[in-house]
Amino acid sequence: MRCPMVAGNWKMQGTRASVAELIEGLRRQELPEAVEVAVFPSMLHLSRVSDALAGTVLRVGAQDCAVQSEQGALTGEVAASQLVDGGCKLVLVGHSERRLILGESDSVVVRKFAAVKSTGMTPVLCVGETREQREAGFTLAVVAAQLAAVTDALGVQSLHNAVVAYEPVWAIGTGLTATPEQAQAVHASIRAQVARLDAEIAEGLRILYGGSVKAANAAELFGMQDIDGGLVGGASLNADEFGAICRAAGM
Ligand code: PGA
């Protein structure tokens, strides 16, 4: 049995005041025990959120990290080892906003994935196709290549205790959600790809769906066989909505 996970990606949002309010709202939520819940604040707020949520079941993750795991001369970046020191347990790697807006290549994503792994944190590898790629029939090929970049470079063992998030780019922040069937088809394909390399790792791998997940559609999505929870952007900025999504994952 895979333990479902719901991850809240706060992206480049929040002020000290709004983050304090969100933390208070999260602390009031009744969260299901059988679901792992994590929030991913901006680097600026990370250690503060981690301190404020200490002693709760909520874990804290970072949205990105440097390509090298140790501290050093790399202006503007944060090393995975510094994230550990800041109370981080997970790191998003290869979010489509970083791939597409900031030009992050598969090889950079692989180095970040390796840096996270080397510290013992959990990488959440984000994969997904653009609208044009879906319309051209390339969805499964695009996702397979993004995943293969990691397994080819680091081996399938690197997916042990890692998480994959399938996020169709056309569904992120657009209000358009993949149907449960569309998402399930991609999740099943990801799991089959890993199973061809190692059946046990594939069985234990948590694959989250992301892209306009909200309380109203979460249960349907999470009910699919290979969907093990969600990576939630916009809806994670509202504590009550996020709490409801977490409860949907526990049903
Ligand atoms: P969204 O974002 O829920 O606002 O669509 C998801 C994500 O980018 O992780």
mmCIF file of N, CA, C and O in Angstrom, residues 114-203:
data_model
loop_
_atom_site.group_PDB
_atom_site.id
_atom_site.type_symbol
_atom_site.label_atom_id
_atom_site.label_comp_id
_atom_site.label_asym_id
_atom_site.label_seq_id
_atom_site.Cartn_x
_atom_site.Cartn_y
_atom_site.Cartn_z
ATOM 1 N N ALA A 114 19.836 14.512 -8.039
ATOM 2 C CA ALA A 114 20.934 13.810 -7.366
ATOM 3 C C ALA A 114 21.363 14.546 -6.097
ATOM 4 O O ALA A 114 21.647 13.910 -5.074
ATOM 5 N N ALA A 115 21.375 15.881 -6.160
ATOM 6 C CA ALA A 115 21.772 16.663 -4.983
ATOM 7 C C ALA A 115 20.792 16.421 -3.834
ATOM 8 O O ALA A 115 21.189 16.229 -2.681
ATOM 9 N N VAL A 116 19.508 16.401 -4.159
ATOM 10 C CA VAL A 116 18.489 16.176 -3.123
ATOM 11 C C VAL A 116 18.664 14.777 -2.529
ATOM 12 O O VAL A 116 18.678 14.601 -1.299
ATOM 13 N N LYS A 117 18.802 13.792 -3.394
ATOM 14 C CA LYS A 117 18.963 12.405 -2.932
ATOM 15 C C LYS A 117 20.169 12.263 -2.004
ATOM 16 O O LYS A 117 20.123 11.549 -1.009
ATOM 17 N N SER A 118 21.250 12.946 -2.340
ATOM 18 C CA SER A 118 22.492 12.757 -1.576
ATOM 19 C C SER A 118 22.349 13.242 -0.136
ATOM 20 O O SER A 118 23.114 12.853 0.727
ATOM 21 N N THR A 119 21.365 14.092 0.116
ATOM 22 C CA THR A 119 21.166 14.583 1.481
ATOM 23 C C THR A 119 20.143 13.750 2.248
ATOM 24 O O THR A 119 19.918 13.982 3.434
ATOM 25 N N GLY A 120 19.491 12.822 1.569
ATOM 26 C CA GLY A 120 18.470 12.011 2.240
ATOM 27 C C GLY A 120 17.074 12.611 2.163
ATOM 28 O O GLY A 120 16.110 12.008 2.637
ATOM 29 N N MET A 121 16.939 13.801 1.568
ATOM 30 C CA MET A 121 15.590 14.368 1.402
ATOM 31 C C MET A 121 14.881 13.651 0.260
ATOM 32 O O MET A 121 15.489 12.907 -0.515
ATOM 33 N N THR A 122 13.589 13.894 0.149
ATOM 34 C CA THR A 122 12.782 13.261 -0.897
ATOM 35 C C THR A 122 12.632 14.202 -2.087
ATOM 36 O O THR A 122 12.048 15.274 -1.945
ATOM 37 N N PRO A 123 13.135 13.830 -3.264
ATOM 38 C CA PRO A 123 12.868 14.657 -4.436
ATOM 39 C C PRO A 123 11.465 14.378 -4.981
ATOM 40 O O PRO A 123 11.013 13.228 -4.982
ATOM 41 N N VAL A 124 10.796 15.430 -5.403
ATOM 42 C CA VAL A 124 9.500 15.284 -6.075
ATOM 43 C C VAL A 124 9.743 15.715 -7.524
ATOM 44 O O VAL A 124 9.818 16.914 -7.820
ATOM 45 N N LEU A 125 9.919 14.742 -8.393
ATOM 46 C CA LEU A 125 10.272 15.014 -9.792
ATOM 47 C C LEU A 125 9.010 15.361 -10.585
ATOM 48 O O LEU A 125 8.096 14.541 -10.699
ATOM 49 N N CYS A 126 8.969 16.581 -11.124
ATOM 50 C CA CYS A 126 7.785 17.011 -11.872
ATOM 51 C C CYS A 126 7.983 16.759 -13.364
ATOM 52 O O CYS A 126 9.032 17.111 -13.918
ATOM 53 N N VAL A 127 6.987 16.169 -13.973
ATOM 54 C CA VAL A 127 7.017 15.889 -15.414
ATOM 55 C C VAL A 127 5.668 16.292 -16.008
ATOM 56 O O VAL A 127 4.676 16.382 -15.280
ATOM 57 N N GLY A 128 5.637 16.536 -17.300
ATOM 58 C CA GLY A 128 4.351 16.870 -17.912
ATOM 59 C C GLY A 128 4.526 17.501 -19.273
ATOM 60 O O GLY A 128 5.577 18.080 -19.574
ATOM 61 N N GLU A 129 3.479 17.370 -20.081
ATOM 62 C CA GLU A 129 3.527 17.842 -21.465
ATOM 63 C C GLU A 129 2.813 19.180 -21.619
ATOM 64 O O GLU A 129 1.932 19.511 -20.846
ATOM 65 N N THR A 130 3.200 19.930 -22.651
ATOM 66 C CA THR A 130 2.493 21.173 -22.975
ATOM 67 C C THR A 130 1.227 20.824 -23.778
ATOM 68 O O THR A 130 1.058 19.687 -24.227
ATOM 69 N N ARG A 131 0.406 21.844 -23.985
ATOM 70 C CA ARG A 131 -0.826 21.631 -24.756
ATOM 71 C C ARG A 131 -0.493 21.196 -26.192
ATOM 72 O O ARG A 131 -1.093 20.264 -26.730
ATOM 73 N N GLU A 132 0.516 21.847 -26.769
ATOM 74 C CA GLU A 132 0.898 21.520 -28.148
ATOM 75 C C GLU A 132 1.379 20.070 -28.227
ATOM 76 O O GLU A 132 1.060 19.353 -29.173
ATOM 77 N N GLN A 133 2.149 19.653 -27.248
ATOM 78 C CA GLN A 133 2.650 18.271 -27.245
ATOM 79 C C GLN A 133 1.500 17.277 -27.103
ATOM 80 O O GLN A 133 1.471 16.246 -27.774
ATOM 81 N N ARG A 134 0.518 17.606 -26.254
ATOM 82 C CA ARG A 134 -0.641 16.699 -26.121
ATOM 83 C C ARG A 134 -1.403 16.619 -27.435
ATOM 84 O O ARG A 134 -1.748 15.536 -27.904
ATOM 85 N N GLU A 135 -1.644 17.798 -28.028
ATOM 86 C CA GLU A 135 -2.430 17.801 -29.260
ATOM 87 C C GLU A 135 -1.724 17.056 -30.386
ATOM 88 O O GLU A 135 -2.364 16.487 -31.265
ATOM 89 N N ALA A 136 -0.387 17.044 -30.340
ATOM 90 C CA ALA A 136 0.370 16.330 -31.377
ATOM 91 C C ALA A 136 0.512 14.836 -31.051
ATOM 92 O O ALA A 136 1.157 14.100 -31.802
ATOM 93 N N GLY A 137 -0.059 14.419 -29.905
ATOM 94 C CA GLY A 137 -0.026 12.994 -29.553
ATOM 95 C C GLY A 137 1.267 12.549 -28.884
ATOM 96 O O GLY A 137 1.584 11.353 -28.854
ATOM 97 N N PHE A 138 2.027 13.515 -28.327
ATOM 98 C CA PHE A 138 3.342 13.185 -27.766
ATOM 99 C C PHE A 138 3.353 13.058 -26.238
ATOM 100 O O PHE A 138 4.430 12.975 -25.645
ATOM 101 N N THR A 139 2.190 13.095 -25.605
ATOM 102 C CA THR A 139 2.155 13.143 -24.134
ATOM 103 C C THR A 139 3.018 12.062 -23.488
ATOM 104 O O THR A 139 3.905 12.355 -22.682
ATOM 105 N N LEU A 140 2.764 10.809 -23.836
ATOM 106 C CA LEU A 140 3.463 9.719 -23.144
ATOM 107 C C LEU A 140 4.954 9.742 -23.456
ATOM 108 O O LEU A 140 5.785 9.455 -22.584
ATOM 109 N N ALA A 141 5.299 10.130 -24.676
ATOM 110 C CA ALA A 141 6.720 10.173 -25.057
ATOM 111 C C ALA A 141 7.459 11.275 -24.293
ATOM 112 O O ALA A 141 8.595 11.074 -23.837
ATOM 113 N N VAL A 142 6.822 12.423 -24.146
ATOM 114 C CA VAL A 142 7.461 13.548 -23.443
ATOM 115 C C VAL A 142 7.697 13.189 -21.978
ATOM 116 O O VAL A 142 8.792 13.366 -21.430
ATOM 117 N N VAL A 143 6.663 12.645 -21.364
ATOM 118 C CA VAL A 143 6.765 12.285 -19.949
ATOM 119 C C VAL A 143 7.801 11.168 -19.765
ATOM 120 O O VAL A 143 8.616 11.200 -18.830
ATOM 121 N N ALA A 144 7.787 10.215 -20.672
ATOM 122 C CA ALA A 144 8.744 9.096 -20.579
ATOM 123 C C ALA A 144 10.178 9.613 -20.687
ATOM 124 O O ALA A 144 11.073 9.153 -19.963
ATOM 125 N N ALA A 145 10.405 10.569 -21.571
ATOM 126 C CA ALA A 145 11.768 11.097 -21.743
ATOM 127 C C ALA A 145 12.216 11.864 -20.494
ATOM 128 O O ALA A 145 13.380 11.770 -20.082
ATOM 129 N N GLN A 146 11.310 12.625 -19.892
ATOM 130 C CA GLN A 146 11.670 13.375 -18.682
ATOM 131 C C GLN A 146 12.031 12.415 -17.546
ATOM 132 O O GLN A 146 12.966 12.656 -16.774
ATOM 133 N N LEU A 147 11.297 11.329 -17.456
ATOM 134 C CA LEU A 147 11.571 10.332 -16.412
ATOM 135 C C LEU A 147 12.850 9.556 -16.727
ATOM 136 O O LEU A 147 13.685 9.310 -15.848
ATOM 137 N N ALA A 148 13.019 9.203 -17.995
ATOM 138 C CA ALA A 148 14.204 8.429 -18.399
ATOM 139 C C ALA A 148 15.488 9.232 -18.193
ATOM 140 O O ALA A 148 16.550 8.653 -17.938
ATOM 141 N N ALA A 149 15.392 10.560 -18.295
ATOM 142 C CA ALA A 149 16.590 11.375 -18.055
ATOM 143 C C ALA A 149 17.158 11.051 -16.674
ATOM 144 O O ALA A 149 18.369 10.925 -16.496
ATOM 145 N N VAL A 150 16.283 10.877 -15.705
ATOM 146 C CA VAL A 150 16.723 10.582 -14.329
ATOM 147 C C VAL A 150 17.167 9.129 -14.190
ATOM 148 O O VAL A 150 18.248 8.851 -13.663
ATOM 149 N N THR A 151 16.369 8.191 -14.698
ATOM 150 C CA THR A 151 16.739 6.780 -14.496
ATOM 151 C C THR A 151 17.966 6.401 -15.330
ATOM 152 O O THR A 151 18.771 5.585 -14.888
ATOM 153 N N ASP A 152 18.132 6.997 -16.509
ATOM 154 C CA ASP A 152 19.321 6.701 -17.315
ATOM 155 C C ASP A 152 20.586 7.198 -16.604
ATOM 156 O O ASP A 152 21.610 6.509 -16.574
ATOM 157 N N ALA A 153 20.488 8.407 -16.034
ATOM 158 C CA ALA A 153 21.687 9.004 -15.421
ATOM 159 C C ALA A 153 21.970 8.436 -14.037
ATOM 160 O O ALA A 153 23.128 8.255 -13.662
ATOM 161 N N LEU A 154 20.911 8.183 -13.266
ATOM 162 C CA LEU A 154 21.124 7.858 -11.846
ATOM 163 C C LEU A 154 20.683 6.445 -11.482
ATOM 164 O O LEU A 154 20.887 6.009 -10.357
ATOM 165 N N GLY A 155 20.067 5.753 -12.430
ATOM 166 C CA GLY A 155 19.607 4.388 -12.168
ATOM 167 C C GLY A 155 18.212 4.393 -11.565
ATOM 168 O O GLY A 155 17.787 5.384 -10.953
ATOM 169 N N VAL A 156 17.502 3.301 -11.741
ATOM 170 C CA VAL A 156 16.128 3.216 -11.237
ATOM 171 C C VAL A 156 16.100 3.249 -9.712
ATOM 172 O O VAL A 156 15.120 3.707 -9.099
ATOM 173 N N GLN A 157 17.189 2.822 -9.076
ATOM 174 C CA GLN A 157 17.250 2.848 -7.607
ATOM 175 C C GLN A 157 17.062 4.263 -7.069
ATOM 176 O O GLN A 157 16.620 4.441 -5.928
ATOM 177 N N SER A 158 17.381 5.258 -7.892
ATOM 178 C CA SER A 158 17.245 6.642 -7.420
ATOM 179 C C SER A 158 15.774 7.005 -7.191
ATOM 180 O O SER A 158 15.470 7.994 -6.529
ATOM 181 N N LEU A 159 14.873 6.197 -7.730
ATOM 182 C CA LEU A 159 13.439 6.473 -7.516
ATOM 183 C C LEU A 159 12.921 5.856 -6.216
ATOM 184 O O LEU A 159 11.769 6.064 -5.842
ATOM 185 N N HIS A 160 13.778 5.098 -5.541
ATOM 186 C CA HIS A 160 13.394 4.545 -4.249
ATOM 187 C C HIS A 160 13.231 5.719 -3.279
ATOM 188 O O HIS A 160 14.133 6.549 -3.145
ATOM 189 N N ASN A 161 12.078 5.809 -2.637
ATOM 190 C CA ASN A 161 11.777 6.937 -1.739
ATOM 191 C C ASN A 161 11.697 8.285 -2.443
ATOM 192 O O ASN A 161 11.751 9.316 -1.789
ATOM 193 N N ALA A 162 11.588 8.285 -3.757
ATOM 194 C CA ALA A 162 11.339 9.543 -4.464
ATOM 195 C C ALA A 162 9.847 9.601 -4.811
ATOM 196 O O ALA A 162 9.121 8.617 -4.638
ATOM 197 N N VAL A 163 9.416 10.745 -5.286
ATOM 198 C CA VAL A 163 8.017 10.934 -5.682
ATOM 199 C C VAL A 163 8.038 11.533 -7.082
ATOM 200 O O VAL A 163 8.937 12.324 -7.409
ATOM 201 N N VAL A 164 7.083 11.125 -7.910
ATOM 202 C CA VAL A 164 6.935 11.732 -9.236
ATOM 203 C C VAL A 164 5.615 12.506 -9.236
ATOM 204 O O VAL A 164 4.621 12.035 -8.682
ATOM 205 N N ALA A 165 5.630 13.694 -9.819
ATOM 206 C CA ALA A 165 4.380 14.451 -9.954
ATOM 207 C C ALA A 165 4.119 14.662 -11.439
ATOM 208 O O ALA A 165 4.932 15.289 -12.133
ATOM 209 N N TYR A 166 3.003 14.120 -11.908
ATOM 210 C CA TYR A 166 2.598 14.361 -13.297
ATOM 211 C C TYR A 166 1.750 15.623 -13.335
ATOM 212 O O TYR A 166 0.676 15.674 -12.732
ATOM 213 N N GLU A 167 2.249 16.629 -14.039
ATOM 214 C CA GLU A 167 1.533 17.901 -14.123
ATOM 215 C C GLU A 167 1.458 18.341 -15.583
ATOM 216 O O GLU A 167 2.418 18.925 -16.112
ATOM 217 N N PRO A 168 0.332 18.083 -16.237
ATOM 218 C CA PRO A 168 0.184 18.584 -17.603
ATOM 219 C C PRO A 168 0.255 20.112 -17.574
ATOM 220 O O PRO A 168 -0.470 20.750 -16.813
ATOM 221 N N VAL A 169 1.136 20.676 -18.387
ATOM 222 C CA VAL A 169 1.380 22.115 -18.329
ATOM 223 C C VAL A 169 0.092 22.893 -18.616
ATOM 224 O O VAL A 169 -0.182 23.931 -17.997
ATOM 225 N N TRP A 170 -0.722 22.365 -19.524
ATOM 226 C CA TRP A 170 -1.960 23.058 -19.906
ATOM 227 C C TRP A 170 -2.995 23.085 -18.775
ATOM 228 O O TRP A 170 -3.990 23.801 -18.855
ATOM 229 N N ALA A 171 -2.764 22.313 -17.732
ATOM 230 C CA ALA A 171 -3.721 22.270 -16.617
ATOM 231 C C ALA A 171 -3.240 23.087 -15.424
ATOM 232 O O ALA A 171 -3.969 23.249 -14.443
ATOM 233 N N ILE A 172 -2.015 23.617 -15.493
ATOM 234 C CA ILE A 172 -1.456 24.324 -14.331
ATOM 235 C C ILE A 172 -1.951 25.759 -14.303
ATOM 236 O O ILE A 172 -1.707 26.528 -15.227
ATOM 237 N N GLY A 173 -2.665 26.076 -13.230
ATOM 238 C CA GLY A 173 -3.119 27.452 -13.021
ATOM 239 C C GLY A 173 -4.136 27.925 -14.032
ATOM 240 O O GLY A 173 -4.420 29.113 -14.130
ATOM 241 N N THR A 174 -4.697 27.010 -14.794
ATOM 242 C CA THR A 174 -5.607 27.412 -15.866
ATOM 243 C C THR A 174 -7.067 27.120 -15.522
ATOM 244 O O THR A 174 -7.963 27.573 -16.221
ATOM 245 N N GLY A 175 -7.275 26.334 -14.461
ATOM 246 C CA GLY A 175 -8.634 25.908 -14.156
ATOM 247 C C GLY A 175 -9.037 24.694 -14.972
ATOM 248 O O GLY A 175 -10.052 24.064 -14.709
ATOM 249 N N LEU A 176 -8.243 24.345 -15.986
ATOM 250 C CA LEU A 176 -8.499 23.129 -16.772
ATOM 251 C C LEU A 176 -7.823 21.968 -16.046
ATOM 252 O O LEU A 176 -6.621 22.029 -15.787
ATOM 253 N N THR A 177 -8.571 20.936 -15.738
ATOM 254 C CA THR A 177 -7.960 19.785 -15.081
ATOM 255 C C THR A 177 -7.989 18.623 -16.057
ATOM 256 O O THR A 177 -8.956 18.477 -16.812
ATOM 257 N N ALA A 178 -6.964 17.793 -16.016
ATOM 258 C CA ALA A 178 -7.045 16.552 -16.789
ATOM 259 C C ALA A 178 -8.210 15.746 -16.210
ATOM 260 O O ALA A 178 -8.463 15.798 -15.004
ATOM 261 N N THR A 179 -8.903 15.016 -17.046
ATOM 262 C CA THR A 179 -9.948 14.152 -16.497
ATOM 263 C C THR A 179 -9.247 13.038 -15.717
ATOM 264 O O THR A 179 -8.072 12.727 -15.975
ATOM 265 N N PRO A 180 -9.947 12.422 -14.773
ATOM 266 C CA PRO A 180 -9.323 11.323 -14.027
ATOM 267 C C PRO A 180 -8.784 10.254 -14.976
ATOM 268 O O PRO A 180 -7.713 9.704 -14.745
ATOM 269 N N GLU A 181 -9.487 10.012 -16.086
ATOM 270 C CA GLU A 181 -9.041 8.981 -17.040
ATOM 271 C C GLU A 181 -7.779 9.414 -17.774
ATOM 272 O O GLU A 181 -6.867 8.612 -17.989
ATOM 273 N N GLN A 182 -7.750 10.699 -18.180
ATOM 274 C CA GLN A 182 -6.539 11.206 -18.865
ATOM 275 C C GLN A 182 -5.331 11.115 -17.933
ATOM 276 O O GLN A 182 -4.244 10.691 -18.340
ATOM 277 N N ALA A 183 -5.524 11.520 -16.683
ATOM 278 C CA ALA A 183 -4.408 11.488 -15.730
ATOM 279 C C ALA A 183 -3.997 10.046 -15.451
ATOM 280 O O ALA A 183 -2.813 9.715 -15.496
ATOM 281 N N GLN A 184 -4.974 9.188 -15.220
ATOM 282 C CA GLN A 184 -4.673 7.783 -14.914
ATOM 283 C C GLN A 184 -3.851 7.136 -16.035
ATOM 284 O O GLN A 184 -2.908 6.379 -15.766
ATOM 285 N N ALA A 185 -4.178 7.462 -17.280
ATOM 286 C CA ALA A 185 -3.459 6.850 -18.396
ATOM 287 C C ALA A 185 -1.972 7.208 -18.326
ATOM 288 O O ALA A 185 -1.107 6.350 -18.554
ATOM 289 N N VAL A 186 -1.666 8.451 -17.985
ATOM 290 C CA VAL A 186 -0.258 8.857 -17.908
ATOM 291 C C VAL A 186 0.403 8.244 -16.673
ATOM 292 O O VAL A 186 1.538 7.748 -16.734
ATOM 293 N N HIS A 187 -0.319 8.243 -15.559
ATOM 294 C CA HIS A 187 0.248 7.647 -14.334
ATOM 295 C C HIS A 187 0.572 6.168 -14.548
ATOM 296 O O HIS A 187 1.621 5.682 -14.118
ATOM 297 N N ALA A 188 -0.336 5.468 -15.206
ATOM 298 C CA ALA A 188 -0.116 4.033 -15.453
ATOM 299 C C ALA A 188 1.105 3.839 -16.348
ATOM 300 O O ALA A 188 1.898 2.908 -16.148
ATOM 301 N N SER A 189 1.262 4.736 -17.303
ATOM 302 C CA SER A 189 2.390 4.620 -18.218
ATOM 303 C C SER A 189 3.721 4.889 -17.481
ATOM 304 O O SER A 189 4.731 4.220 -17.724
ATOM 305 N N ILE A 190 3.701 5.848 -16.572
ATOM 306 C CA ILE A 190 4.902 6.137 -15.761
ATOM 307 C C ILE A 190 5.250 4.906 -14.920
ATOM 308 O O ILE A 190 6.397 4.457 -14.868
ATOM 309 N N ARG A 191 4.228 4.320 -14.273
ATOM 310 C CA ARG A 191 4.502 3.168 -13.404
ATOM 311 C C ARG A 191 5.004 1.972 -14.233
ATOM 312 O O ARG A 191 5.920 1.263 -13.822
ATOM 313 N N ALA A 192 4.444 1.805 -15.412
ATOM 314 C CA ALA A 192 4.873 0.677 -16.262
ATOM 315 C C ALA A 192 6.326 0.870 -16.711
ATOM 316 O O ALA A 192 7.098 -0.090 -16.764
ATOM 317 N N GLN A 193 6.674 2.110 -17.009
ATOM 318 C CA GLN A 193 8.057 2.407 -17.427
ATOM 319 C C GLN A 193 9.043 2.057 -16.305
ATOM 320 O O GLN A 193 10.097 1.460 -16.545
ATOM 321 N N VAL A 194 8.676 2.405 -15.079
ATOM 322 C CA VAL A 194 9.551 2.091 -13.941
ATOM 323 C C VAL A 194 9.546 0.581 -13.692
ATOM 324 O O VAL A 194 10.589 -0.013 -13.408
ATOM 325 N N ALA A 195 8.384 -0.048 -13.858
ATOM 326 C CA ALA A 195 8.273 -1.499 -13.602
ATOM 327 C C ALA A 195 9.156 -2.304 -14.549
ATOM 328 O O ALA A 195 9.653 -3.365 -14.181
ATOM 329 N N ARG A 196 9.347 -1.792 -15.767
ATOM 330 C CA ARG A 196 10.231 -2.509 -16.698
ATOM 331 C C ARG A 196 11.671 -2.525 -16.181
ATOM 332 O O ARG A 196 12.462 -3.378 -16.543
ATOM 333 N N LEU A 197 11.986 -1.567 -15.306
ATOM 334 C CA LEU A 197 13.344 -1.508 -14.739
ATOM 335 C C LEU A 197 13.405 -2.206 -13.379
ATOM 336 O O LEU A 197 14.391 -2.848 -13.040
ATOM 337 N N ASP A 198 12.345 -2.020 -12.585
ATOM 338 C CA ASP A 198 12.311 -2.619 -11.246
ATOM 339 C C ASP A 198 10.861 -2.628 -10.739
ATOM 340 O O ASP A 198 10.312 -1.582 -10.393
ATOM 341 N N ALA A 199 10.286 -3.821 -10.682
ATOM 342 C CA ALA A 199 8.859 -3.944 -10.344
ATOM 343 C C ALA A 199 8.566 -3.471 -8.921
ATOM 344 O O ALA A 199 7.530 -2.836 -8.665
ATOM 345 N N GLU A 200 9.485 -3.739 -8.014
ATOM 346 C CA GLU A 200 9.235 -3.377 -6.617
ATOM 347 C C GLU A 200 9.250 -1.856 -6.425
ATOM 348 O O GLU A 200 8.407 -1.288 -5.718
ATOM 349 N N ILE A 201 10.208 -1.207 -7.060
ATOM 350 C CA ILE A 201 10.273 0.258 -6.953
ATOM 351 C C ILE A 201 9.026 0.873 -7.589
ATOM 352 O O ILE A 201 8.433 1.805 -7.049
ATOM 353 N N ALA A 202 8.595 0.320 -8.705
ATOM 354 C CA ALA A 202 7.394 0.837 -9.379
ATOM 355 C C ALA A 202 6.169 0.723 -8.467
ATOM 356 O O ALA A 202 5.360 1.650 -8.379
ATOM 357 N N GLU A 203 6.052 -0.377 -7.783
ATOM 358 C CA GLU A 203 4.893 -0.629 -6.923
ATOM 359 C C GLU A 203 4.852 0.365 -5.759
ATOM 360 O O GLU A 203 3.794 0.814 -5.334
#
